[in-house]
Short mmCIF file of C-alpha atoms and ligand atoms in Angstrom, two decimals:
data_model
loop_
_atom_site.label_atom_id
_atom_site.label_comp_id
_atom_site.label_asym_id
_atom_site.label_seq_id
_atom_site.Cartn_x
_atom_site.Cartn_y
_atom_site.Cartn_z
CA MET A 1 -13.27 -31.94 37.02
CA ASN A 2 -9.67 -31.03 36.60
CA LYS A 3 -7.29 -33.38 38.39
CA TYR A 4 -4.50 -30.78 38.53
CA THR A 5 -4.22 -28.24 41.31
CA LEU A 6 -3.74 -24.59 40.44
CA PRO A 7 -0.11 -24.49 41.71
CA ALA A 8 0.70 -27.65 39.69
CA LEU A 9 -0.66 -26.05 36.52
CA GLU A 10 1.03 -22.72 37.19
CA LYS A 11 4.36 -24.49 37.64
CA MET A 12 3.92 -25.80 34.09
CA GLY A 13 3.17 -22.29 32.74
CA ILE A 14 -0.55 -23.09 32.43
CA ARG A 15 -3.01 -20.54 33.79
CA PRO A 16 -6.71 -21.43 34.00
CA GLY A 17 -9.04 -18.52 33.33
CA ALA A 18 -12.07 -17.53 31.31
CA ARG A 19 -12.82 -15.81 28.04
CA HIS A 20 -16.29 -14.26 27.74
CA GLY A 21 -17.50 -16.73 30.36
CA LEU A 22 -16.00 -19.90 28.81
CA PRO A 23 -13.14 -21.69 30.59
CA VAL A 24 -9.69 -21.40 28.97
CA TYR A 25 -6.14 -22.49 29.69
CA HIS A 26 -3.50 -19.89 28.93
CA ILE A 27 -0.12 -21.46 28.13
CA GLU A 28 3.21 -19.71 28.11
CA ASN A 29 6.59 -21.36 27.44
CA PRO A 30 9.90 -20.32 25.82
CA TYR A 31 8.41 -20.75 22.33
CA ALA A 32 4.95 -19.29 22.36
CA GLU A 33 1.75 -18.32 24.10
CA ALA A 34 -1.52 -20.11 23.41
CA GLU A 35 -5.06 -20.21 24.68
CA ILE A 36 -7.16 -23.38 24.63
CA SER A 37 -10.70 -23.88 25.88
CA PRO A 38 -11.99 -27.26 27.05
CA TYR A 39 -15.25 -26.15 25.41
CA GLY A 40 -14.78 -27.82 22.03
CA ALA A 41 -11.10 -28.61 22.92
CA HIS A 42 -10.77 -25.41 20.99
CA VAL A 43 -7.40 -23.74 20.38
CA LEU A 44 -8.19 -20.01 20.36
CA SER A 45 -4.74 -18.53 19.79
CA TYR A 46 -1.14 -19.49 19.07
CA THR A 47 1.39 -16.71 19.19
CA PRO A 48 5.06 -17.63 18.74
CA LYS A 49 7.33 -15.32 20.77
CA GLY A 50 7.90 -11.99 19.02
CA GLU A 51 5.22 -12.70 16.39
CA LYS A 52 1.53 -11.94 15.93
CA ASP A 53 -1.12 -14.58 16.50
CA LEU A 54 -1.21 -17.16 13.68
CA LEU A 55 -4.86 -17.86 14.41
CA TRP A 56 -7.88 -15.66 13.76
CA LEU A 57 -10.88 -15.19 16.03
CA SER A 58 -14.00 -13.27 15.05
CA GLU A 59 -14.98 -10.18 17.04
CA LYS A 60 -18.53 -11.42 16.60
CA SER A 61 -17.99 -14.99 17.81
CA TRP A 62 -20.45 -16.57 20.18
CA PHE A 63 -18.89 -17.62 23.47
CA GLU A 64 -21.88 -19.59 24.60
CA GLU A 65 -22.41 -23.26 25.37
CA GLY A 66 -24.42 -24.87 22.59
CA LYS A 67 -22.96 -22.56 19.92
CA PRO A 68 -19.63 -22.98 18.10
CA ILE A 69 -16.76 -20.53 18.50
CA ARG A 70 -15.98 -18.68 15.25
CA GLY A 71 -12.23 -18.79 14.76
CA GLY A 72 -9.24 -20.61 16.22
CA ILE A 73 -9.40 -24.36 15.56
CA PRO A 74 -12.89 -25.85 15.77
CA VAL A 75 -12.78 -29.65 15.96
CA CYS A 76 -15.33 -30.98 13.47
CA TRP A 77 -16.10 -34.52 14.64
CA PRO A 78 -17.48 -37.19 14.12
CA TRP A 79 -18.71 -35.69 10.89
CA PHE A 80 -17.82 -32.81 8.66
CA SER A 81 -20.29 -30.24 7.35
CA ASP A 82 -23.87 -31.43 6.78
CA ALA A 83 -23.09 -35.16 6.94
CA GLY A 84 -25.15 -35.06 10.19
CA THR A 85 -26.87 -32.67 12.59
CA PRO A 86 -25.63 -30.43 14.15
CA LYS A 87 -23.44 -29.20 11.29
CA HIS A 88 -19.77 -30.14 11.71
CA GLY A 89 -20.56 -32.62 14.51
CA ILE A 90 -20.93 -32.54 18.25
CA ALA A 91 -17.31 -32.07 19.34
CA ARG A 92 -17.09 -28.31 18.80
CA ILE A 93 -20.08 -27.70 21.08
CA ALA A 94 -19.18 -30.23 23.80
CA MET A 95 -17.25 -29.67 27.01
CA TRP A 96 -14.14 -31.90 26.84
CA GLU A 97 -12.17 -33.11 29.81
CA MET A 98 -8.58 -31.94 30.15
CA GLU A 99 -7.02 -35.23 31.18
CA THR A 100 -3.27 -34.58 30.86
CA ALA A 101 -1.00 -31.55 31.13
CA ARG A 102 2.77 -31.84 30.88
CA VAL A 103 5.95 -30.02 30.00
CA GLU A 104 8.01 -31.98 27.45
CA ALA A 105 11.80 -32.42 27.55
CA ASP A 106 12.18 -29.65 24.93
CA MET A 107 10.10 -27.28 27.17
CA SER A 108 7.08 -27.38 24.87
CA THR A 109 3.70 -27.88 26.55
CA THR A 110 1.19 -30.63 25.91
CA LEU A 111 -2.47 -30.73 26.88
CA ILE A 112 -4.66 -33.74 26.14
CA PHE A 113 -8.44 -33.43 26.05
CA SER A 114 -10.88 -36.31 25.83
CA LEU A 115 -14.50 -36.88 25.01
CA ASP A 116 -14.30 -40.44 26.36
CA ARG A 117 -17.26 -40.04 28.65
CA GLN A 118 -19.45 -39.09 25.74
CA ALA A 119 -18.86 -41.95 23.28
CA PHE A 120 -20.80 -41.18 20.15
CA CYS A 121 -22.14 -44.33 18.44
CA GLY A 122 -19.23 -46.14 20.10
CA LEU A 123 -16.61 -43.63 18.94
CA THR A 124 -14.45 -41.71 21.39
CA ALA A 125 -12.15 -38.80 20.67
CA ARG A 126 -8.94 -37.57 22.19
CA LEU A 127 -7.16 -34.38 21.14
CA LEU A 128 -3.49 -33.82 21.90
CA VAL A 129 -2.32 -30.22 21.55
CA ASN A 130 1.41 -29.46 21.71
CA VAL A 131 2.49 -25.82 21.96
CA GLY A 132 6.12 -25.44 20.97
CA PRO A 133 8.11 -24.06 18.02
CA ALA A 134 5.10 -25.36 16.07
CA LEU A 135 1.50 -25.91 17.09
CA SER A 136 0.68 -29.60 16.70
CA LEU A 137 -2.70 -31.27 17.03
CA ALA A 138 -3.50 -34.99 16.92
CA LEU A 139 -7.15 -36.06 16.97
CA ARG A 140 -7.46 -39.78 17.75
CA THR A 141 -10.75 -41.57 17.22
CA LYS A 142 -11.31 -45.06 18.58
CA ASN A 143 -14.14 -47.38 17.67
CA HIS A 144 -15.35 -49.23 20.78
CA SER A 145 -18.45 -50.62 19.08
CA THR A 146 -18.90 -54.02 17.47
CA SER A 147 -19.48 -52.68 13.97
CA SER A 148 -17.44 -50.60 11.54
CA ARG A 149 -17.98 -46.85 11.63
CA THR A 150 -17.48 -44.15 9.03
CA LEU A 151 -15.81 -41.00 10.28
CA SER A 152 -15.50 -37.58 8.71
CA GLU A 153 -13.66 -34.81 10.53
CA ALA A 154 -11.64 -31.62 10.28
CA LEU A 155 -9.26 -29.46 12.26
CA HIS A 156 -11.01 -26.40 10.83
CA THR A 157 -8.16 -23.92 11.35
CA TYR A 158 -8.84 -20.18 10.90
CA PHE A 159 -5.59 -18.36 10.08
CA ALA A 160 -5.05 -14.64 10.53
CA VAL A 161 -3.93 -12.83 7.37
CA LYS A 162 -3.31 -9.15 6.66
CA ASP A 163 -5.21 -8.82 3.39
CA ILE A 164 -6.92 -11.78 1.68
CA THR A 165 -6.42 -10.24 -1.77
CA LYS A 166 -2.65 -10.58 -1.26
CA VAL A 167 -2.77 -14.15 0.05
CA SER A 168 -1.99 -17.29 -1.92
CA ILE A 169 -2.06 -20.94 -0.94
CA LEU A 170 0.88 -22.93 -2.29
CA GLY A 171 0.85 -26.69 -2.79
CA LEU A 172 -2.60 -27.16 -4.32
CA GLU A 173 -3.18 -27.95 -7.98
CA GLN A 174 -6.42 -27.74 -9.94
CA ASP A 175 -6.08 -31.53 -10.37
CA ASP A 176 -6.58 -31.95 -6.59
CA LEU A 177 -10.18 -30.77 -6.95
CA PRO A 178 -13.11 -33.11 -7.54
CA GLU A 179 -14.48 -33.19 -11.14
CA SER A 180 -17.40 -30.88 -10.24
CA GLU A 181 -15.00 -28.13 -9.10
CA LYS A 182 -12.22 -28.55 -11.68
CA LEU A 183 -13.15 -25.27 -13.35
CA PHE A 184 -12.79 -23.22 -10.15
CA PRO A 185 -10.74 -20.15 -11.19
CA ASN A 186 -7.89 -18.45 -9.34
CA PHE A 187 -5.38 -21.29 -9.66
CA ARG A 188 -2.15 -20.30 -11.31
CA LYS A 189 0.97 -22.45 -11.33
CA GLY A 190 0.40 -24.10 -7.96
CA ARG A 191 -0.99 -20.90 -6.36
CA LEU A 192 -4.57 -20.45 -5.27
CA THR A 193 -5.61 -16.82 -4.81
CA PHE A 194 -8.85 -15.29 -3.50
CA ARG A 195 -11.21 -13.20 -5.64
CA GLN A 196 -14.58 -14.68 -4.63
CA GLU A 197 -16.19 -17.08 -2.14
CA THR A 198 -13.89 -20.10 -1.95
CA ASP A 199 -15.02 -23.37 -0.37
CA LEU A 200 -12.86 -26.15 -1.75
CA VAL A 201 -12.71 -29.74 -0.54
CA CYS A 202 -9.55 -31.06 -2.20
CA TYR A 203 -7.57 -34.29 -2.22
CA PRO A 204 -3.94 -33.24 -2.57
CA ASP A 205 -1.11 -35.80 -2.44
CA GLU A 206 1.00 -32.93 -1.14
CA LYS A 207 0.95 -33.04 2.67
CA THR A 208 2.32 -29.53 3.18
CA LEU A 209 0.42 -26.42 2.16
CA VAL A 210 1.80 -22.92 2.63
CA ILE A 211 -0.16 -19.74 3.27
CA ASP A 212 1.83 -17.00 1.59
CA ASP A 213 0.59 -13.84 3.31
CA GLN A 214 2.32 -11.14 1.29
CA GLY A 215 0.55 -8.30 3.11
CA ALA A 216 2.03 -9.40 6.44
CA GLY A 217 5.31 -10.56 4.89
CA ARG A 218 4.97 -14.01 6.45
CA LYS A 219 4.46 -17.59 5.38
CA ILE A 220 2.68 -20.23 7.46
CA ARG A 221 3.31 -23.91 6.87
CA VAL A 222 0.34 -26.25 7.38
CA GLU A 223 1.27 -29.93 7.47
CA ARG A 224 -1.25 -32.78 7.48
CA ALA A 225 -1.05 -36.48 8.33
CA GLY A 226 -3.77 -39.13 8.42
CA SER A 227 -5.65 -36.69 6.24
CA ALA A 228 -6.98 -37.44 2.76
CA THR A 229 -8.67 -34.07 2.42
CA ALA A 230 -7.63 -30.45 2.64
CA VAL A 231 -10.31 -27.78 2.86
CA VAL A 232 -9.77 -24.13 1.96
CA TRP A 233 -12.47 -21.63 2.87
CA ASN A 234 -13.07 -17.90 2.67
CA PRO A 235 -16.72 -16.77 2.77
CA TRP A 236 -16.12 -13.50 0.87
CA ILE A 237 -18.70 -10.67 0.92
CA ALA A 238 -22.28 -12.00 0.78
CA LYS A 239 -21.75 -15.02 3.02
CA SER A 240 -19.91 -12.91 5.61
CA LYS A 241 -22.91 -10.59 5.78
CA ALA A 242 -25.28 -13.54 6.15
CA MET A 243 -23.48 -15.05 9.17
CA PRO A 244 -24.56 -13.47 12.50
CA ASP A 245 -21.33 -14.47 14.23
CA PHE A 246 -19.02 -13.08 11.55
CA GLY A 247 -18.25 -9.39 10.90
CA ASP A 248 -19.16 -8.04 7.44
CA ASP A 249 -15.54 -7.18 6.62
CA GLU A 250 -13.82 -9.93 8.56
CA TYR A 251 -13.38 -12.14 5.47
CA LYS A 252 -10.51 -9.78 4.55
CA THR A 253 -8.33 -10.94 7.43
CA MET A 254 -8.88 -14.71 7.61
CA VAL A 255 -8.52 -17.90 5.65
CA CYS A 256 -9.31 -21.47 6.70
CA VAL A 257 -6.87 -24.19 5.67
CA GLU A 258 -8.03 -27.46 7.19
CA ALA A 259 -6.59 -30.92 7.69
CA ALA A 260 -9.60 -33.16 7.13
CA ASN A 261 -11.10 -36.45 6.07
CA ALA A 262 -14.30 -35.48 4.32
CA ARG A 263 -16.60 -36.24 1.38
CA ASP A 264 -14.69 -38.83 -0.73
CA GLY A 265 -11.98 -38.88 1.95
CA VAL A 266 -14.00 -40.30 4.85
CA VAL A 267 -12.32 -42.91 7.07
CA GLY A 268 -13.65 -46.39 7.88
CA ILE A 269 -12.74 -47.62 11.37
CA ILE A 270 -13.21 -51.30 12.14
CA PRO A 271 -14.21 -52.41 15.69
CA GLY A 272 -11.41 -51.98 18.21
CA SER A 273 -9.18 -49.89 15.95
CA ALA A 274 -8.38 -46.19 15.82
CA HIS A 275 -7.51 -43.40 13.43
CA THR A 276 -5.48 -40.23 14.06
CA LEU A 277 -5.77 -36.98 12.11
CA ARG A 278 -2.84 -34.61 12.60
CA THR A 279 -1.86 -31.10 11.70
CA ARG A 280 1.29 -29.11 12.42
CA ILE A 281 1.33 -25.36 12.01
CA SER A 282 4.50 -23.27 11.96
CA LEU A 283 5.99 -20.06 10.63
CA ILE A 284 8.53 -20.44 7.85
O1 LIG B 1 -14.93 -25.85 5.99
C1 LIG B 1 -15.68 -25.03 5.18
C2 LIG B 1 -17.10 -25.03 5.67
O2 LIG B 1 -17.65 -26.32 5.70
C3 LIG B 1 -17.90 -24.09 4.80
O3 LIG B 1 -18.78 -24.72 3.91
C4 LIG B 1 -18.56 -23.19 5.79
O4 LIG B 1 -19.69 -22.56 5.58
C5 LIG B 1 -17.80 -23.34 7.01
O5 LIG B 1 -17.16 -24.55 7.03
C6 LIG B 1 -18.18 -22.77 8.33
O6 LIG B 1 -19.21 -23.54 8.86
P1 LIG B 1 -19.95 -23.08 10.16
O7 LIG B 1 -20.92 -24.16 10.50
O8 LIG B 1 -18.89 -22.93 11.23
O9 LIG B 1 -20.59 -21.77 9.83
#
């Protein structure tokens, strides 16, 4: 249960509500508006004042407990992809507790969600979301067990773009790809473009990637910390058609650029210690 009263939240510019039956917190401050659901600790939108939403949400998304939301920022934890069942972990289909809400000195807004009550193999998770001139997320995992644990994870961010054929990702090199993917086309001089299904798990030294959305005339900066892996995904035509919670043409207006620790970038956490994965998203 929420420890904050409605007037206390409203005073902080936080309005509890619902979207398609799931609980959400709507945040408004001098910098931006955002919507975050405790279901999955899922950021659904982030709209800096005077701009369009930086995040993308499918018209076909489920909004149903037990099923993941398609769009926004799914939290993949404590494993990424098919490293366990369900795919992408339990966090995105769990109800988190909103344990802290506060307005910072710079008037940005912070919400902290926790999965502490549902330790998974001794691991607990806490997600801090700060809505300000940038959208910042910090996912902290603590190992309360007596043995070391291996963690894989992602802040699986879906970005809104105008036209995927006019989008490039800056900051990735072909050398950042694993050997098996080195021949993936569409890399040119530090620019990755989209002409086919793209599902790349990369290991870039570069901690800042840029989405150059020429159709919209905007650039989005995606910074990572505590993250060995960056994932870039667009399902393109056939896969879009095969997903029931994804519109056939929706691949044209989205791209995922994810701060992650996955595949060869998994994290080992010794007993009693913690690891934090961070991302910071802002318009350039
Ligand atoms: O991050 C990329 C990825 O792992 C893709 O392989 C992909 O199919 C996707 O995430 C979406 O997964 P989902 O389980 O949400 O359909």
